[in-house]
Short mmCIF file of C-alpha atoms and ligand atoms in Angstrom, two decimals:
data_model
loop_
_atom_site.label_atom_id
_atom_site.label_comp_id
_atom_site.label_asym_id
_atom_site.label_seq_id
_atom_site.Cartn_x
_atom_site.Cartn_y
_atom_site.Cartn_z
CA MET A 3 -64.66 -271.26 36.16
CA THR A 4 -65.80 -273.98 33.81
CA PRO A 5 -68.87 -272.91 31.86
CA PRO A 6 -71.92 -275.15 31.66
CA ARG A 7 -71.65 -277.24 28.54
CA GLN A 8 -74.13 -278.20 25.90
CA PRO A 9 -73.90 -281.53 24.11
CA SER A 10 -72.24 -281.15 20.71
CA SER A 11 -73.89 -282.47 17.57
CA SER A 12 -71.56 -285.48 17.41
CA GLU A 13 -72.26 -286.16 21.05
CA ASN A 14 -75.97 -286.30 20.41
CA ASN A 15 -75.44 -289.45 18.39
CA ARG A 16 -73.88 -291.35 21.29
CA PRO A 17 -74.92 -292.39 24.75
CA SER A 18 -73.99 -289.42 26.92
CA SER A 19 -72.90 -291.67 29.78
CA LEU A 20 -70.03 -292.97 27.64
CA PHE A 21 -68.90 -289.40 27.14
CA GLY A 22 -69.14 -288.57 30.76
CA ARG A 23 -67.05 -291.57 31.61
CA LEU A 24 -64.23 -290.83 29.16
CA ARG A 25 -64.12 -287.31 30.49
CA ASP A 26 -63.96 -288.65 34.04
CA LYS A 27 -61.22 -291.08 33.10
CA LEU A 28 -59.14 -288.26 31.67
CA ALA A 29 -59.40 -286.41 34.96
CA ALA A 30 -55.79 -285.28 35.21
CA THR A 31 -55.68 -283.89 31.67
CA GLN A 32 -59.11 -282.41 32.17
CA LYS A 33 -58.10 -280.53 35.24
CA GLN A 34 -55.09 -278.81 33.77
CA PHE A 35 -55.81 -278.56 30.10
CA THR A 36 -59.57 -278.43 29.74
CA ASP A 37 -60.20 -276.26 32.77
CA GLY A 38 -57.21 -274.10 31.86
CA LEU A 39 -58.51 -273.51 28.34
CA SER A 40 -62.03 -272.78 29.52
CA THR A 41 -60.80 -270.28 32.08
CA LEU A 42 -58.50 -268.61 29.59
CA LEU A 43 -60.75 -268.45 26.56
CA LEU A 44 -64.33 -268.55 27.69
CA GLY A 45 -64.06 -265.58 30.03
CA LYS A 46 -64.23 -262.75 27.48
CA ARG A 47 -60.50 -262.00 27.36
CA ALA A 48 -59.03 -259.51 24.93
CA LEU A 49 -57.19 -261.07 21.98
CA ASP A 50 -53.77 -259.70 22.91
CA GLU A 51 -50.28 -261.10 23.03
CA SER A 52 -50.57 -262.22 26.65
CA LEU A 53 -53.58 -264.38 25.82
CA PHE A 54 -51.68 -266.21 23.09
CA GLU A 55 -48.67 -266.60 25.38
CA GLU A 56 -50.84 -268.19 28.04
CA LEU A 57 -52.45 -270.40 25.42
CA GLU A 58 -49.01 -271.50 24.26
CA THR A 59 -48.00 -272.35 27.83
CA LEU A 60 -51.15 -274.39 28.33
CA LEU A 61 -50.63 -276.38 25.15
CA LEU A 62 -46.98 -277.02 25.98
CA SER A 63 -47.76 -278.10 29.53
CA ALA A 64 -50.30 -280.65 28.21
CA ASP A 65 -47.43 -282.02 26.08
CA VAL A 66 -48.84 -280.99 22.76
CA GLY A 67 -45.18 -280.34 21.84
CA VAL A 68 -43.42 -277.31 20.39
CA GLU A 69 -44.01 -278.03 16.72
CA THR A 70 -47.70 -278.88 17.06
CA THR A 71 -48.31 -275.98 19.46
CA GLN A 72 -46.79 -273.56 16.91
CA PHE A 73 -48.91 -275.12 14.18
CA LEU A 74 -52.12 -274.69 16.18
CA LEU A 75 -51.28 -271.12 17.21
CA ARG A 76 -50.43 -270.19 13.61
CA ASP A 77 -53.76 -271.57 12.51
CA VAL A 78 -55.69 -269.59 15.11
CA THR A 79 -53.74 -266.32 14.77
CA ALA A 80 -54.17 -266.46 10.98
CA LYS A 81 -57.92 -266.55 11.55
CA VAL A 82 -57.63 -263.55 13.87
CA SER A 83 -55.64 -261.64 11.21
CA ARG A 84 -58.26 -262.45 8.62
CA HIS A 85 -60.91 -261.13 11.06
CA GLU A 86 -62.61 -264.51 11.08
CA ILE A 87 -62.24 -264.49 14.85
CA SER A 88 -62.92 -261.52 17.07
CA ASP A 89 -63.26 -262.84 20.61
CA SER A 90 -61.64 -265.41 22.86
CA ALA A 91 -64.59 -267.83 22.77
CA ALA A 92 -64.14 -267.98 18.99
CA VAL A 93 -60.46 -268.81 19.60
CA TYR A 94 -61.62 -271.75 21.73
CA ASN A 95 -63.87 -272.99 18.94
CA ALA A 96 -61.21 -272.49 16.27
CA LEU A 97 -58.70 -274.41 18.37
CA ARG A 98 -61.24 -277.15 18.87
CA GLN A 99 -61.79 -277.34 15.11
CA SER A 100 -58.06 -277.44 14.34
CA ILE A 101 -57.43 -280.19 16.89
CA SER A 102 -60.39 -282.15 15.62
CA ALA A 103 -59.12 -281.92 12.03
CA LEU A 104 -55.70 -283.19 13.18
CA MET A 105 -57.20 -286.11 15.14
CA GLN A 106 -59.67 -287.37 12.51
CA PRO A 107 -57.17 -289.40 10.43
CA CYS A 108 -56.11 -291.29 13.60
CA GLY A 109 -59.59 -292.62 14.27
CA GLN A 110 -59.29 -295.82 12.22
CA GLN A 111 -60.35 -298.88 14.13
CA LEU A 112 -58.52 -302.17 13.96
CA THR A 113 -60.27 -304.38 11.42
CA ILE A 114 -59.76 -308.12 11.66
CA THR A 115 -59.62 -309.41 8.09
CA SER A 116 -60.20 -312.97 6.95
CA ALA A 117 -56.44 -313.73 7.00
CA LYS A 118 -55.98 -316.83 9.07
CA PRO A 119 -54.45 -316.41 11.50
CA PHE A 120 -54.68 -312.62 11.63
CA VAL A 121 -51.35 -311.90 13.32
CA ILE A 122 -51.04 -309.01 15.76
CA MET A 123 -47.52 -308.27 16.96
CA VAL A 124 -47.36 -306.06 20.05
CA VAL A 125 -44.23 -303.99 20.65
CA GLY A 126 -42.98 -301.15 22.84
CA VAL A 127 -40.53 -300.13 25.54
CA ASN A 128 -40.52 -301.63 29.04
CA GLY A 129 -43.56 -301.29 31.23
CA VAL A 130 -45.79 -299.32 28.86
CA GLY A 131 -48.65 -301.81 29.22
CA LYS A 132 -48.15 -304.29 26.35
CA THR A 133 -49.14 -307.46 28.19
CA THR A 134 -52.11 -305.87 29.97
CA THR A 135 -53.30 -304.35 26.69
CA ILE A 136 -53.08 -307.76 24.99
CA ALA A 137 -55.34 -309.19 27.69
CA LYS A 138 -57.79 -306.30 27.24
CA ILE A 139 -57.82 -306.70 23.44
CA ALA A 140 -58.21 -310.48 23.70
CA GLN A 141 -61.13 -310.09 26.05
CA ARG A 142 -62.76 -307.68 23.60
CA LEU A 143 -62.23 -309.94 20.56
CA LYS A 144 -62.78 -313.38 22.02
CA ALA A 145 -66.56 -313.34 21.75
CA ARG A 146 -66.31 -313.25 17.96
CA HIS A 147 -62.94 -314.85 17.20
CA SER A 148 -60.82 -317.79 18.32
CA ILE A 149 -57.60 -316.39 19.75
CA LEU A 150 -54.17 -317.85 20.45
CA LEU A 151 -51.58 -315.99 22.52
CA ALA A 152 -47.81 -316.28 22.05
CA ALA A 153 -45.47 -315.51 24.96
CA ALA A 154 -42.53 -314.22 22.92
CA ASP A 155 -41.30 -312.19 25.88
CA THR A 156 -38.88 -314.89 26.96
CA PHE A 157 -36.65 -312.44 28.78
CA ARG A 158 -38.08 -312.86 32.27
CA ALA A 159 -39.85 -315.83 33.83
CA ALA A 160 -42.34 -313.40 35.34
CA ALA A 161 -43.30 -312.14 31.89
CA ILE A 162 -44.26 -315.62 30.69
CA GLU A 163 -46.15 -316.22 33.95
CA GLN A 164 -48.01 -312.93 33.58
CA LEU A 165 -49.33 -313.86 30.12
CA LYS A 166 -50.11 -317.40 31.32
CA THR A 167 -52.20 -315.96 34.14
CA TRP A 168 -54.13 -313.78 31.69
CA ALA A 169 -54.61 -316.73 29.30
CA ALA A 170 -56.02 -318.84 32.14
CA ARG A 171 -58.28 -316.02 33.33
CA LEU A 172 -59.59 -315.40 29.81
CA ASP A 173 -59.72 -319.12 29.04
CA LEU A 174 -57.48 -318.75 25.99
CA PRO A 175 -54.77 -321.08 24.68
CA LEU A 176 -51.16 -319.92 24.94
CA ILE A 177 -47.89 -321.01 23.35
CA ALA A 178 -44.83 -320.50 25.56
CA GLN A 179 -41.35 -321.91 26.07
CA HIS A 180 -38.84 -321.65 28.87
CA THR A 181 -37.24 -318.38 29.99
CA GLY A 182 -34.37 -317.44 27.73
CA ALA A 183 -35.74 -319.38 24.74
CA ASP A 184 -35.36 -317.83 21.29
CA ALA A 185 -38.34 -315.49 20.97
CA ALA A 186 -38.55 -316.05 17.22
CA ALA A 187 -38.74 -319.83 17.80
CA VAL A 188 -41.70 -319.31 20.15
CA VAL A 189 -43.43 -317.30 17.43
CA HIS A 190 -42.64 -320.01 14.86
CA ASP A 191 -44.26 -322.61 17.16
CA ALA A 192 -47.21 -320.34 17.76
CA LEU A 193 -47.82 -319.82 14.03
CA ASN A 194 -47.87 -323.59 13.49
CA ALA A 195 -50.17 -324.07 16.45
CA ALA A 196 -52.51 -321.33 15.20
CA ARG A 197 -52.77 -323.09 11.83
CA ALA A 198 -53.28 -326.50 13.42
CA ARG A 199 -56.05 -325.10 15.60
CA ALA A 200 -57.48 -322.92 12.85
CA SER A 201 -57.25 -319.91 15.19
CA ASP A 202 -58.61 -316.66 13.80
CA ILE A 203 -56.16 -314.40 15.60
CA LEU A 204 -52.63 -314.84 16.95
CA ILE A 205 -51.46 -312.14 19.36
CA VAL A 206 -47.72 -312.03 19.99
CA ASP A 207 -46.45 -310.48 23.24
CA THR A 208 -42.85 -309.26 23.02
CA ALA A 209 -40.32 -308.18 25.62
CA GLY A 210 -40.14 -304.49 26.41
CA ARG A 211 -37.02 -302.92 24.99
CA GLN A 212 -35.48 -299.51 24.65
CA HIS A 213 -35.04 -298.49 21.06
CA THR A 214 -31.36 -297.90 21.83
CA GLN A 215 -30.78 -301.63 22.57
CA SER A 216 -29.78 -302.67 19.07
CA GLY A 217 -29.53 -306.41 19.90
CA LEU A 218 -33.09 -306.43 21.16
CA MET A 219 -34.34 -304.40 18.22
CA ASP A 220 -32.70 -307.00 15.96
CA GLU A 221 -34.60 -309.73 17.84
CA LEU A 222 -37.82 -307.87 17.11
CA LYS A 223 -36.94 -307.65 13.42
CA LYS A 224 -36.25 -311.40 13.45
CA ILE A 225 -39.68 -312.09 14.97
CA ARG A 226 -41.22 -310.00 12.22
CA ARG A 227 -39.28 -311.89 9.54
CA VAL A 228 -40.41 -315.26 10.93
CA ILE A 229 -44.04 -314.11 10.85
CA ASN A 230 -43.67 -312.69 7.36
CA LYS A 231 -42.03 -315.88 6.07
CA SER A 232 -45.02 -317.95 7.12
CA ASP A 233 -47.46 -315.56 5.46
CA THR A 234 -46.24 -312.72 3.28
CA SER A 235 -49.23 -310.59 4.28
CA ALA A 236 -48.37 -310.94 7.99
CA PRO A 237 -47.99 -309.48 10.53
CA HIS A 238 -51.35 -307.91 9.76
CA GLU A 239 -50.98 -305.43 12.58
CA VAL A 240 -47.88 -304.21 14.37
CA LEU A 241 -49.25 -302.46 17.44
CA LEU A 242 -46.92 -300.06 19.21
CA VAL A 243 -47.94 -299.45 22.80
CA LEU A 244 -46.97 -296.03 24.16
CA ASP A 245 -47.33 -294.77 27.71
CA ALA A 246 -49.07 -291.41 27.30
CA SER A 247 -47.47 -290.11 30.50
CA THR A 248 -43.96 -290.28 29.00
CA GLY A 249 -44.81 -287.22 26.94
CA GLN A 250 -42.65 -286.23 24.01
CA ASN A 251 -40.37 -289.26 24.42
CA ALA A 252 -43.24 -291.31 23.00
CA LEU A 253 -42.60 -289.63 19.63
CA SER A 254 -38.99 -290.75 19.54
CA GLN A 255 -40.02 -294.31 20.51
CA LEU A 256 -42.49 -294.20 17.67
CA THR A 257 -39.87 -293.15 15.13
CA HIS A 258 -37.49 -295.96 16.12
CA PHE A 259 -40.05 -298.78 16.31
CA ARG A 260 -41.58 -297.65 13.05
CA GLU A 261 -38.21 -297.82 11.37
CA ALA A 262 -37.42 -301.26 12.82
CA VAL A 263 -40.70 -303.14 12.42
CA GLY A 264 -43.14 -300.96 10.50
CA VAL A 265 -45.75 -299.94 13.06
CA THR A 266 -49.32 -299.98 11.68
CA GLY A 267 -51.30 -298.96 14.75
CA LEU A 268 -50.92 -297.37 18.17
CA VAL A 269 -52.23 -297.90 21.66
CA LEU A 270 -51.85 -294.98 24.10
CA THR A 271 -52.01 -296.27 27.66
CA LYS A 272 -52.26 -294.63 31.07
CA LEU A 273 -54.26 -291.66 29.84
CA ASP A 274 -56.12 -291.88 33.14
CA GLY A 275 -53.16 -290.81 35.20
CA THR A 276 -51.54 -288.06 33.19
CA ALA A 277 -51.95 -284.34 32.66
CA LYS A 278 -50.14 -284.82 29.37
CA GLY A 279 -53.03 -286.10 27.24
CA GLY A 280 -51.97 -283.59 24.58
CA ILE A 281 -49.35 -286.06 23.35
CA LEU A 282 -52.10 -287.61 21.21
CA ILE A 283 -52.42 -284.33 19.34
CA ALA A 284 -48.65 -284.24 18.70
CA ILE A 285 -48.73 -287.84 17.49
CA ALA A 286 -51.65 -287.09 15.20
CA ARG A 287 -49.92 -284.04 13.73
CA GLN A 288 -46.55 -285.71 13.28
CA THR A 289 -47.55 -289.21 12.15
CA GLY A 290 -51.26 -289.49 11.38
CA LEU A 291 -50.96 -293.18 12.35
CA PRO A 292 -54.16 -294.93 13.44
CA ILE A 293 -54.66 -294.84 17.20
CA ARG A 294 -56.46 -298.15 17.64
CA PHE A 295 -57.06 -298.03 21.37
CA ILE A 296 -56.56 -295.88 24.43
CA GLY A 297 -55.95 -297.27 27.91
CA VAL A 298 -57.72 -295.39 30.67
CA GLY A 299 -57.09 -297.60 33.70
CA GLU A 300 -55.86 -300.93 34.96
CA SER A 301 -59.08 -302.93 34.81
CA MET A 302 -60.09 -305.08 31.82
CA ASP A 303 -62.81 -302.66 30.78
CA ASP A 304 -60.43 -299.72 30.70
CA LEU A 305 -59.55 -300.01 27.04
CA ARG A 306 -61.44 -297.88 24.55
CA GLU A 307 -61.45 -297.90 20.81
CA PHE A 308 -60.10 -294.49 19.92
CA ASP A 309 -62.80 -292.22 18.58
CA ALA A 310 -61.48 -288.84 17.46
CA ASP A 311 -64.77 -286.98 18.07
CA GLU A 312 -65.20 -288.52 21.49
CA TYR A 313 -61.65 -287.61 22.46
CA VAL A 314 -61.93 -284.01 21.27
CA ASP A 315 -65.28 -283.66 23.03
CA ALA A 316 -63.76 -284.97 26.26
CA LEU A 317 -60.73 -282.71 25.98
CA LEU A 318 -62.45 -279.55 24.70
CA PRO A 319 -66.15 -279.75 25.54
CA ALA A 320 -68.33 -278.04 22.95
CA THR A 321 -69.55 -274.63 24.08
N1 GTP B 20 -53.36 -296.62 35.07
C1 GTP B 20 -53.13 -297.43 34.05
N2 GTP B 20 -52.26 -298.44 34.18
C2 GTP B 20 -52.04 -299.24 33.13
C3 GTP B 20 -52.68 -299.06 31.88
N3 GTP B 20 -52.24 -300.01 31.03
C4 GTP B 20 -51.35 -300.76 31.73
N4 GTP B 20 -51.21 -300.30 32.99
C5 GTP B 20 -50.35 -300.81 34.06
O1 GTP B 20 -48.99 -300.69 33.68
C6 GTP B 20 -48.22 -301.70 34.32
C7 GTP B 20 -47.32 -302.38 33.31
O2 GTP B 20 -48.15 -303.14 32.45
P1 GTP B 20 -47.61 -304.37 31.59
O3 GTP B 20 -48.78 -304.80 30.74
O4 GTP B 20 -46.97 -305.39 32.43
O5 GTP B 20 -46.52 -303.65 30.71
P2 GTP B 20 -45.54 -304.30 29.62
O6 GTP B 20 -45.37 -303.28 28.55
O7 GTP B 20 -46.02 -305.62 29.22
O8 GTP B 20 -44.19 -304.42 30.48
P3 GTP B 20 -42.86 -305.26 30.10
O9 GTP B 20 -43.32 -306.57 29.58
O10 GTP B 20 -42.13 -305.34 31.39
O11 GTP B 20 -42.14 -304.44 29.09
C8 GTP B 20 -49.21 -302.63 35.00
O12 GTP B 20 -49.27 -302.32 36.37
C9 GTP B 20 -50.53 -302.28 34.32
O13 GTP B 20 -51.66 -302.53 35.13
C10 GTP B 20 -53.61 -297.95 31.76
O14 GTP B 20 -54.21 -297.67 30.71
N5 GTP B 20 -53.78 -297.18 32.87
MG1 MG B 21 -45.09 -307.47 29.18
#
């Protein structure tokens, strides 16, 4: 049974409807993880071994990962040993605190500096939501900035068409070449066009690739070099898009892309359809990288700036 919840202090500072909606969007994670935790910990259970075993299973099934699960359990059991915690509801609150402390460093929003153009390079494996996320970000930023899009996914004709469709819908200019063109050459053109137009922001869409495809990873490095050659401070943001429902594999993608192109920010997509929302906690623990946005659906409005307090409140409602 899920207990009635009171708004937390951080929640009081925000419109409650926004909270409600994030919680609704995270329905799958909510059902398994949040309800599971509430049932386990808020029902006056004894603090015995079986409780911690069940807690471990819950954390692992939400894809918090072995290392991070052990870390969280160590934290909580140490508090039990020190007699700082004496009942299961206090375990819930201690866990909430530990997760919140892990997530805080990730809550750094993307800041568009005065660099002109501010270059955002978007990378990730196939189908994670790169192109859709670019459209969502562009829609969010276009009221305050002039934006140019670069279709550097020259791999498939459909990929160029997809970005063209978004550019037309958002009424934004786009630089593209034919299918099979050198992706770095498209980016070179786009940088020149951005300067000529005095665009504030250039967003570069790249082809999805597995980190094991060394030729394609080299292409990505080349794109980065071309950008960096035109402005040594660029790219100003290398956004890695990760599909939250891929679970722990997201961490290995992160390691490889970080090594190849120096990821500076993350977008976690498809959090609406997964019970594995705990992957964010593992990412926070193991990398501390800024999570710039989270994707919670397919529509244009389904991109949120990541707010650590909001996320923790949605995942573990304050008691
Ligand atoms: N449910 C849900 N679907 C999403 C989200 N973000 C993207 N998608 C969907 O994921 C699918 C793939 O999105 P794309 O943007 O084409 O992915 P991509 O990374 O550009 O794919 P490639 O260019 O082929 O590598 C589309 O059907 C999107 O609508 C999200 O946050 N939630
Ligand atoms: Mg794409």
